[in-house]
Amino acid sequence: MMYRRLDNLADKALLMNEVQNDENLLWEEPTGQASTWKPCANKTNSLDQGQAVNHTGFILVSANGGLNQQRVAVCNAVAVAVLLNATLVLPKFLYSSVWKDSSQFGDIYQEDYFINLLKDDVRIVKELPTHLNSLDIEAIGSQFTDMDIMKESKPIDFVKIVLPVLRRNGVVHFLGFGNRLAFDPLPYKLQRLRCKCNFHALKFVPQIQEVGSLLVQRIRRHSSVVSKLDAQLLGDHMPKAPTTNLDTSSQGPFKYLALHMRFETDMVAYSQCDFGGGEKEWNELQAYREIHFPTLVMRMKNESISPSELRMLGRCPLTPEEAALMLSALGFKSRTYIYLAGSHIYGGQSRMLPFTKLYPNLVTKEDLLTPSELAPFRNFSSRLAALDFIACATSDVFAMTDSGSQLSSLVSGYRVYHGDGQAPTLRPNKKRFAKILSENETISWDQFKDRVTKMIDEGHRVRSRRWGRSIYRQPRTPGCMCKDSS
């Protein structure tokens, strides 16, 4: 199945959009079981005297990727430092030709807060000691890349490969460190420490909190409603009750849905899918792949999988039109206020037209913040992504179009951990959704609604984290969240 226009369903959605039943339940977590899980990672395992005596050395980390990949790398590095009984030097962030952001840890996160909160769990310093600064770390064999430490390596791999070098040279450098540490098997205290790092220790700097607070206030149209998520993300810059509340008692609190629509050029090109643009679109995306994804281009020459097969396997990102149909099927009316997170959508306004036709109340940070407020963030993609993280995490409902996205994964996990069972997230199953959409010409609107609702409901099931799954996305796991037996 190549990508086909969804005019039949789109027309039905427009017709039915304003005659939906009461939508109050859409803004609530669908099961009370969610609130029985409570955060419990913010505990301390004091460093004992033996650890001080057997100190092995210092760990340098250079994290690659964007904001969210770097966040994962930082918390994995904290766990590795404890595993190897080493001191962690505050991680550095690598400059990427894709992200084009020179921001460092202290430009995004509060350094002293991070160090102090974790001081009883792990030793962290801002700089390498002077006597080690003159070492050529690569020359002495202390530099480790992705070729040395494979993706999701087990603790024993670090002990066997890294620890002897660390003891010999007193320092190691993980270059391009990201998701190098597996989620299982992992000792309880290290799993808890990763959660403590991600959900408690990484606080945005005041500049990001202040502008993030402005953004949230304007999305909410200065409603006085605040949440626990606001407190966690905005700190002293939490929104304050306005002198004039624009909400009236008859209208109730103002609510908004945040949508992370992962349909930027890099995602679209990497997917190898067809999006209805014909030969011109394919050639344009192939040119982008040749520049940014040369390894993928080589692999494509040896693979025979077609765009239609990719779509039915659930490997194609949802288009804006498909995202709008999903929300409409779930009962969100055209007046729903939607915050759109992410970078520029591939295809621009013409590609977004089917979405804005159904949902005209769509805003971005660029719509709500003034040029002077955004000025300190220009040319810094990670700092802009931090604003999106705040707006998505504090939303009444968060919806994603690709569950594999790091932003979507981290935001959904943050909402589980700090949301107190009152922060619903909509997560489509792309394979099932592709099958439903393939019946566009014959399916009735009621059938479409029923099948989409069942698909989303399955993603709402409250369950413990399964073996090997990310604790950043699924924190309902021992050491991270505790189930309230009462």
Coordinates of C-alpha atoms in Angstrom, one line a residue:
M1 CA 0.0 0.0 0.0
M2 CA 1.5 3.3 -1.1
Y3 CA 0.5 6.4 0.7
R4 CA -3.1 7.4 -0.4
R5 CA -5.2 10.4 0.2
L6 CA -7.6 10.0 3.1
D7 CA -10.4 12.2 1.7
N8 CA -13.1 9.8 2.7
L9 CA -12.2 9.7 6.4
A10 CA -11.2 13.4 6.4
D11 CA -14.6 14.4 5.1
K12 CA -16.3 12.3 7.7
A13 CA -14.1 13.8 10.4
L14 CA -15.1 17.3 9.4
L15 CA -18.8 16.3 9.4
M16 CA -18.7 14.6 12.8
N17 CA -16.2 16.9 14.5
E18 CA -18.8 19.1 16.2
V19 CA -21.4 16.4 17.0
Q20 CA -19.1 14.3 19.3
N21 CA -20.4 13.2 22.7
D22 CA -19.1 14.9 25.9
E23 CA -15.3 15.0 25.8
N24 CA -14.6 15.5 29.5
L25 CA -13.2 11.9 29.9
L26 CA -10.6 12.6 27.1
W27 CA -8.7 14.9 29.5
E28 CA -8.3 12.3 32.3
E29 CA -6.1 9.3 32.9
P30 CA -8.4 6.4 31.9
T31 CA -7.6 4.2 34.9
G32 CA -7.4 4.9 38.6
Q33 CA -4.6 2.3 38.8
A34 CA -2.2 4.9 37.5
S35 CA -2.4 6.9 40.7
T36 CA -1.4 3.9 42.9
W37 CA 2.2 4.2 41.6
K38 CA 4.3 6.8 43.5
P39 CA 7.8 8.3 42.8
C40 CA 10.4 6.8 45.1
A41 CA 13.7 7.2 43.4
N42 CA 14.7 10.3 45.4
K43 CA 16.5 8.3 48.1
T44 CA 20.2 8.3 49.1
N45 CA 22.7 5.5 49.2
S46 CA 25.5 7.2 51.2
L47 CA 29.1 6.6 49.8
D48 CA 30.9 4.4 52.3
Q49 CA 34.5 4.5 53.4
G50 CA 35.4 1.5 51.3
Q51 CA 34.4 3.3 48.2
A52 CA 36.6 6.2 49.0
V53 CA 39.6 4.0 49.7
N54 CA 39.1 2.0 46.4
H55 CA 38.5 5.0 44.2
T56 CA 39.4 4.0 40.7
G57 CA 39.8 7.3 38.8
F58 CA 37.9 9.8 36.8
I59 CA 35.3 9.4 34.0
L60 CA 35.0 11.9 31.2
V61 CA 31.9 11.8 29.0
S62 CA 31.2 13.5 25.7
A63 CA 27.5 13.0 24.9
N64 CA 26.2 13.2 21.3
G65 CA 22.8 13.9 19.8
G66 CA 20.3 16.5 20.8
L67 CA 18.8 17.5 24.2
N68 CA 17.0 14.2 24.9
Q69 CA 19.8 11.8 23.8
Q70 CA 22.2 13.8 25.9
R71 CA 19.8 13.6 28.9
V72 CA 19.9 9.8 28.7
A73 CA 23.7 9.8 28.3
V74 CA 24.1 11.9 31.4
C75 CA 22.1 9.6 33.6
N76 CA 23.7 6.5 32.2
A77 CA 27.1 8.0 32.9
V78 CA 26.1 8.6 36.5
A79 CA 25.3 4.9 36.9
V80 CA 28.5 3.8 35.2
A81 CA 30.5 6.0 37.5
V82 CA 29.0 4.3 40.6
L83 CA 29.4 0.9 38.9
L84 CA 33.2 1.5 38.5
N85 CA 33.6 3.4 41.8
A86 CA 34.9 6.4 39.9
T87 CA 34.4 10.2 40.0
L88 CA 32.3 11.6 37.1
V89 CA 33.5 14.8 35.6
L90 CA 30.5 16.9 34.6
P91 CA 29.6 15.7 31.1
K92 CA 30.4 17.6 27.9
F93 CA 28.0 17.8 24.9
L94 CA 29.4 17.3 21.5
Y95 CA 28.7 19.7 18.7
S96 CA 26.6 18.1 15.9
S97 CA 26.4 19.1 12.3
V98 CA 22.7 18.0 12.4
W99 CA 21.7 19.8 15.7
K100 CA 24.2 22.7 15.2
D101 CA 24.2 23.6 18.9
S102 CA 27.2 24.5 21.0
S103 CA 25.4 24.4 24.3
Q104 CA 27.1 22.7 27.2
F105 CA 25.6 21.1 30.4
G106 CA 25.6 24.4 32.3
D107 CA 23.7 26.2 29.5
I108 CA 20.8 23.8 30.0
Y109 CA 20.9 22.3 33.4
Q110 CA 21.7 23.7 36.9
E111 CA 25.2 22.3 37.6
D112 CA 25.4 22.9 41.3
Y113 CA 21.9 21.5 41.9
F114 CA 22.8 18.4 39.9
I115 CA 26.1 17.8 41.9
N116 CA 24.5 18.5 45.3
L117 CA 21.5 16.4 44.8
L118 CA 23.6 13.4 43.9
K119 CA 26.5 14.1 46.2
D120 CA 25.7 11.2 48.6
D121 CA 25.3 8.8 45.6
V122 CA 28.2 9.6 43.3
R123 CA 31.2 11.8 43.3
I124 CA 30.9 14.5 40.6
V125 CA 33.3 17.3 39.8
K126 CA 33.2 20.1 37.3
E127 CA 36.8 19.7 35.9
L128 CA 39.4 17.0 35.7
P129 CA 42.2 17.4 38.3
T130 CA 45.2 19.4 37.1
H131 CA 47.6 16.5 37.2
L132 CA 45.5 14.6 34.6
N133 CA 44.8 17.5 32.3
S134 CA 48.1 17.2 30.4
L135 CA 47.5 13.5 29.5
D136 CA 46.8 12.6 25.9
I137 CA 43.9 10.3 26.7
E138 CA 43.6 8.8 23.3
A139 CA 47.3 8.1 23.1
I140 CA 47.4 6.2 26.4
G141 CA 44.4 4.0 25.4
S142 CA 41.9 5.6 27.7
Q143 CA 39.4 6.7 25.1
F144 CA 36.3 4.5 24.4
T145 CA 34.0 5.0 21.4
D146 CA 30.8 3.2 20.3
M147 CA 33.1 0.7 18.6
D148 CA 34.6 -0.3 22.0
I149 CA 31.4 -0.2 24.1
M150 CA 28.4 -1.5 22.1
K151 CA 24.8 -0.3 22.3
E152 CA 23.1 -1.4 25.6
S153 CA 26.1 -3.1 27.0
K154 CA 25.8 -5.0 30.3
P155 CA 27.5 -3.9 33.5
I156 CA 29.9 -6.8 33.2
D157 CA 31.1 -5.4 29.9
F158 CA 32.2 -2.1 31.6
V159 CA 33.9 -4.0 34.4
K160 CA 35.9 -6.2 31.9
I161 CA 36.7 -3.6 29.3
V162 CA 36.8 -0.3 31.0
L163 CA 37.8 -0.9 34.6
P164 CA 41.3 -2.3 34.0
V165 CA 42.1 0.8 31.9
L166 CA 40.6 3.1 34.5
R167 CA 42.7 1.6 37.2
R168 CA 45.9 1.7 35.2
N169 CA 45.6 5.3 33.8
G170 CA 43.3 7.0 36.4
V171 CA 41.0 8.4 33.7
V172 CA 38.8 7.2 30.8
H173 CA 36.9 9.1 28.2
F174 CA 33.6 7.9 26.7
L175 CA 33.4 9.7 23.3
G176 CA 29.9 9.8 21.8
F177 CA 28.4 8.2 24.9
G178 CA 24.7 7.6 24.7
N179 CA 22.6 4.5 25.2
R180 CA 25.6 2.4 26.0
L181 CA 24.3 0.9 29.2
A182 CA 21.6 -1.7 29.1
F183 CA 18.4 -1.4 31.1
D184 CA 18.6 -5.1 32.3
P185 CA 20.1 -6.8 34.0
L186 CA 21.2 -3.9 36.3
P187 CA 21.7 -3.8 40.1
Y188 CA 18.7 -2.2 41.9
K189 CA 20.8 0.8 43.3
L190 CA 22.0 1.7 39.8
Q191 CA 18.5 1.5 38.3
R192 CA 17.3 3.7 41.1
L193 CA 20.1 6.2 40.6
R194 CA 19.3 6.5 36.9
C195 CA 15.8 7.4 37.8
K196 CA 16.9 9.8 40.5
C197 CA 19.2 11.5 37.9
N198 CA 16.5 11.8 35.2
F199 CA 13.5 12.7 37.3
H200 CA 15.0 14.7 40.1
A201 CA 18.6 15.9 39.5
L202 CA 18.3 17.4 36.0
K203 CA 16.7 20.8 36.5
F204 CA 16.6 23.4 33.7
V205 CA 18.6 26.6 34.3
P206 CA 16.5 29.7 35.4
Q207 CA 16.6 31.3 32.0
I208 CA 14.9 28.2 30.5
Q209 CA 12.4 27.9 33.4
E210 CA 11.5 31.6 33.2
V211 CA 10.7 31.5 29.4
G212 CA 9.1 28.1 29.8
S213 CA 6.8 29.5 32.4
L214 CA 5.8 32.4 30.1
L215 CA 5.1 29.8 27.4
V216 CA 2.9 27.7 29.6
Q217 CA 1.0 30.7 30.9
R218 CA 0.3 31.9 27.3
I219 CA -0.7 28.4 26.2
R220 CA -3.2 28.2 29.1
R221 CA -4.3 31.8 28.4
H222 CA -3.2 32.8 31.9
S223 CA -5.4 30.3 33.7
S224 CA -4.5 30.1 37.4
V225 CA -4.4 26.3 37.3
V226 CA -1.0 24.7 38.2
S227 CA 0.1 21.1 38.6
K228 CA 2.9 19.1 40.2
L229 CA 4.5 18.9 36.9
D230 CA 4.8 22.7 36.9
A231 CA 6.6 22.6 40.2
Q232 CA 9.1 20.0 39.0
L233 CA 10.0 21.7 35.7
L234 CA 9.6 25.4 36.5
G235 CA 10.8 25.6 40.1
D236 CA 10.7 29.2 41.4
H237 CA 9.3 30.3 38.1
M238 CA 6.0 28.5 38.4
P239 CA 3.1 30.4 36.8
K240 CA 1.4 32.7 39.3
A241 CA -2.3 33.4 39.4
P242 CA -3.1 36.4 37.2
T243 CA -4.8 39.6 38.5
T244 CA -7.5 39.0 35.9
N245 CA -8.4 35.3 35.3
L246 CA -9.6 34.8 31.8
D247 CA -11.4 31.6 32.7
T248 CA -14.9 32.0 34.1
S249 CA -16.5 29.5 36.5
S250 CA -18.9 28.5 33.8
Q251 CA -16.1 27.7 31.4
G252 CA -14.0 25.8 33.9
P253 CA -10.2 25.6 33.8
F254 CA -8.6 26.1 30.4
K255 CA -7.0 22.9 29.0
Y256 CA -4.7 22.2 26.1
L257 CA -3.3 19.2 24.3
A258 CA 0.4 19.1 23.3
L259 CA 1.3 17.2 20.2
H260 CA 4.8 16.1 19.2
M261 CA 4.4 15.6 15.5
R262 CA 7.6 13.9 14.4
F263 CA 7.4 14.7 10.7
E264 CA 10.6 16.8 10.1
T265 CA 12.7 16.2 7.0
D266 CA 15.3 14.0 8.7
M267 CA 12.6 11.7 10.1
V268 CA 10.7 11.5 6.7
A269 CA 13.9 10.9 4.7
Y270 CA 15.2 8.2 7.1
S271 CA 11.9 6.3 7.0
Q272 CA 12.2 5.6 3.3
C273 CA 8.4 5.8 3.1
D274 CA 6.2 7.3 0.4
F275 CA 4.0 10.3 1.4
G276 CA 2.1 10.9 -1.8
G277 CA 4.5 13.4 -3.4
G278 CA 5.5 11.3 -6.4
E279 CA 8.9 11.3 -8.1
K280 CA 9.7 14.9 -7.1
E281 CA 9.3 14.0 -3.4
W282 CA 11.3 10.8 -3.6
N283 CA 14.2 12.6 -5.4
E284 CA 14.2 15.4 -2.9
L285 CA 14.3 13.0 0.0
Q286 CA 16.9 10.8 -1.7
A287 CA 19.2 13.8 -2.1
Y288 CA 18.8 14.6 1.6
R289 CA 19.7 11.0 2.5
E290 CA 22.8 11.0 0.4
I291 CA 24.1 14.1 2.3
H292 CA 23.0 13.2 5.9
F293 CA 22.5 9.4 5.8
P294 CA 25.2 7.9 3.5
T295 CA 25.2 4.6 5.3
L296 CA 21.4 4.3 4.9
V297 CA 21.8 4.9 1.2
M298 CA 24.3 2.1 0.9
R299 CA 22.0 -0.2 2.8
M300 CA 19.0 0.7 0.6
K301 CA 20.9 -0.6 -2.4
N302 CA 21.0 -4.1 -0.8
E303 CA 17.5 -4.1 0.6
S304 CA 14.3 -4.9 -1.4
I305 CA 11.7 -3.7 1.1
S306 CA 9.2 -1.4 -0.5
P307 CA 7.6 1.8 0.9
S308 CA 4.2 0.0 1.0
E309 CA 5.7 -2.8 3.1
L310 CA 7.3 -0.3 5.4
R311 CA 4.0 1.3 5.9
M312 CA 2.2 -1.9 6.8
L313 CA 5.0 -2.8 9.2
G314 CA 4.3 0.5 11.1
R315 CA 7.7 2.0 10.2
C316 CA 6.3 5.2 8.6
P317 CA 5.8 8.4 10.6
L318 CA 2.3 9.6 10.9
T319 CA 1.5 12.5 8.5
P320 CA -0.2 15.6 9.9
E321 CA -3.4 14.4 8.2
E322 CA -3.2 11.0 9.9
A323 CA -2.5 12.7 13.3
A324 CA -5.6 14.9 12.9
L325 CA -7.8 11.9 12.0
M326 CA -6.5 10.0 15.1
L327 CA -7.4 13.0 17.4
S328 CA -10.8 13.4 15.8
A329 CA -11.6 9.7 16.1
L330 CA -10.8 10.0 19.8
G331 CA -13.4 12.7 20.2
F332 CA -11.3 15.9 20.3
K333 CA -13.4 18.7 18.8
S334 CA -12.3 21.3 16.4
R335 CA -12.1 23.9 19.2
T336 CA -9.4 21.9 21.0
Y337 CA -6.4 24.1 21.8
I338 CA -3.3 22.3 20.5
Y339 CA 0.4 23.1 21.2
L340 CA 2.6 21.8 18.4
A341 CA 6.1 20.7 19.5
G342 CA 9.1 20.1 17.2
S343 CA 10.9 21.6 14.3
H344 CA 9.7 22.5 10.9
I345 CA 7.2 20.1 9.4
Y346 CA 8.3 18.6 6.1
G347 CA 6.2 20.1 3.4
G348 CA 5.4 23.3 5.4
Q349 CA 1.9 24.8 5.5
S350 CA 0.6 22.8 2.5
R351 CA 1.4 19.6 4.4
M352 CA -0.2 21.0 7.5
L353 CA -3.4 22.1 5.8
P354 CA -5.4 18.9 6.4
F355 CA -4.6 19.2 10.1
T356 CA -5.4 22.9 10.5
K357 CA -8.6 22.4 8.6
L358 CA -9.8 20.1 11.4
Y359 CA -8.0 21.9 14.2
P360 CA -7.5 25.6 13.6
N361 CA -6.5 26.4 17.2
L362 CA -2.9 25.3 16.7
V363 CA 0.0 27.2 18.2
T364 CA 3.8 26.9 18.5
K365 CA 6.4 28.6 20.8
E366 CA 7.2 30.9 17.9
D367 CA 3.5 32.1 17.9
L368 CA 3.4 32.7 21.7
L369 CA 6.8 34.1 22.5
T370 CA 8.1 37.5 21.3
P371 CA 11.2 37.7 19.2
S372 CA 13.1 39.2 22.1
E373 CA 12.0 36.4 24.4
L374 CA 13.1 33.8 21.9
A375 CA 16.4 35.6 21.0
P376 CA 18.6 33.9 23.6
F377 CA 17.4 30.5 22.3
R378 CA 17.9 31.2 18.6
N379 CA 20.6 28.9 17.0
F380 CA 20.4 26.7 20.1
S381 CA 18.3 23.7 19.2
S382 CA 18.7 22.0 22.6
R383 CA 17.4 25.1 24.5
L384 CA 14.5 25.4 22.1
A385 CA 13.8 21.6 22.6
A386 CA 13.8 22.3 26.4
L387 CA 10.9 24.7 25.9
D388 CA 9.0 22.0 24.0
F389 CA 9.8 19.5 26.7
I390 CA 8.2 21.8 29.3
A391 CA 5.1 22.6 27.2
C392 CA 4.5 18.9 26.5
A393 CA 5.2 17.6 30.0
T394 CA 2.9 20.1 31.7
S395 CA 0.0 19.7 29.2
D396 CA -3.4 18.3 30.1
V397 CA -3.0 15.7 27.4
F398 CA 0.2 14.7 25.6
A399 CA -0.1 13.1 22.2
M400 CA 2.7 11.7 20.0
T401 CA 2.9 10.4 16.5
D402 CA 6.0 8.3 17.0
S403 CA 6.7 6.4 20.2
G404 CA 10.3 5.9 19.2
S405 CA 11.1 9.6 19.4
Q406 CA 13.4 10.5 22.4
L407 CA 11.3 13.6 23.2
S408 CA 8.1 11.7 23.2
S409 CA 9.6 8.8 25.3
L410 CA 11.1 11.1 27.9
V411 CA 8.1 13.4 28.2
S412 CA 5.7 10.4 28.6
G413 CA 7.9 8.9 31.3
Y414 CA 8.2 12.2 33.1
R415 CA 4.4 12.5 33.1
V416 CA 4.1 8.9 34.5
Y417 CA 6.6 9.7 37.2
H418 CA 5.4 13.1 38.3
G419 CA 1.9 13.2 37.0
D420 CA 0.2 11.6 40.0
G421 CA -1.9 9.5 37.7
Q422 CA -3.5 12.6 36.2
A423 CA -1.4 13.1 33.0
P424 CA -2.8 11.0 30.1
T425 CA -0.6 10.3 27.1
L426 CA -1.9 9.2 23.7
R427 CA 0.4 6.7 22.0
P428 CA -0.6 5.2 18.6
N429 CA 0.4 1.8 17.4
K430 CA 1.6 2.7 13.9
K431 CA 1.3 -0.8 12.5
R432 CA -2.3 -1.1 13.7
F433 CA -3.1 2.4 12.6
A434 CA -1.7 1.7 9.1
K435 CA -4.0 -1.3 8.8
I436 CA -7.1 0.8 9.9
L437 CA -6.2 3.6 7.4
S438 CA -5.8 1.1 4.6
E439 CA -9.5 0.6 4.7
N440 CA -10.2 4.3 4.2
E441 CA -12.6 3.7 1.2
T442 CA -14.9 1.3 3.0
I443 CA -14.7 1.8 6.7
S444 CA -17.5 3.7 8.4
W445 CA -16.8 6.6 10.8
D446 CA -18.2 4.7 13.8
Q447 CA -16.0 1.7 12.9
F448 CA -13.0 3.9 12.5
K449 CA -13.6 5.6 15.9
D450 CA -14.1 2.3 17.7
R451 CA -10.9 0.8 16.3
V452 CA -8.7 3.8 17.0
T453 CA -10.1 4.1 20.5
K454 CA -9.3 0.5 21.2
M455 CA -5.8 1.0 19.8
I456 CA -5.1 4.0 22.2
D457 CA -6.8 2.3 25.2
E458 CA -4.3 -0.6 24.9
G459 CA -1.4 2.0 25.2
H460 CA -3.1 3.3 28.4
R461 CA -2.8 0.0 30.3
V462 CA -1.1 0.5 33.6
R463 CA 1.6 -2.1 33.8
S464 CA 5.1 -2.6 35.3
R465 CA 8.1 -2.0 33.1
R466 CA 8.9 -5.0 31.0
W467 CA 12.4 -6.5 30.9
G468 CA 14.8 -4.5 28.8
R469 CA 12.5 -1.5 28.3
S470 CA 13.6 2.0 29.1
I471 CA 13.1 3.2 32.7
Y472 CA 13.1 6.8 31.3
R473 CA 9.9 6.0 29.3
Q474 CA 8.4 3.3 31.7
P475 CA 9.4 4.3 35.2
R476 CA 6.9 1.9 36.9
T477 CA 9.7 -0.4 38.1
P478 CA 11.4 -1.3 41.4
G479 CA 13.8 1.5 42.5
C480 CA 12.1 4.1 40.4
M481 CA 8.4 4.0 41.4
C482 CA 6.7 2.2 44.2
K483 CA 3.2 0.8 44.2
D484 CA 1.0 2.0 47.0
S485 CA -0.6 -1.1 48.5
S486 CA -3.2 0.9 50.3

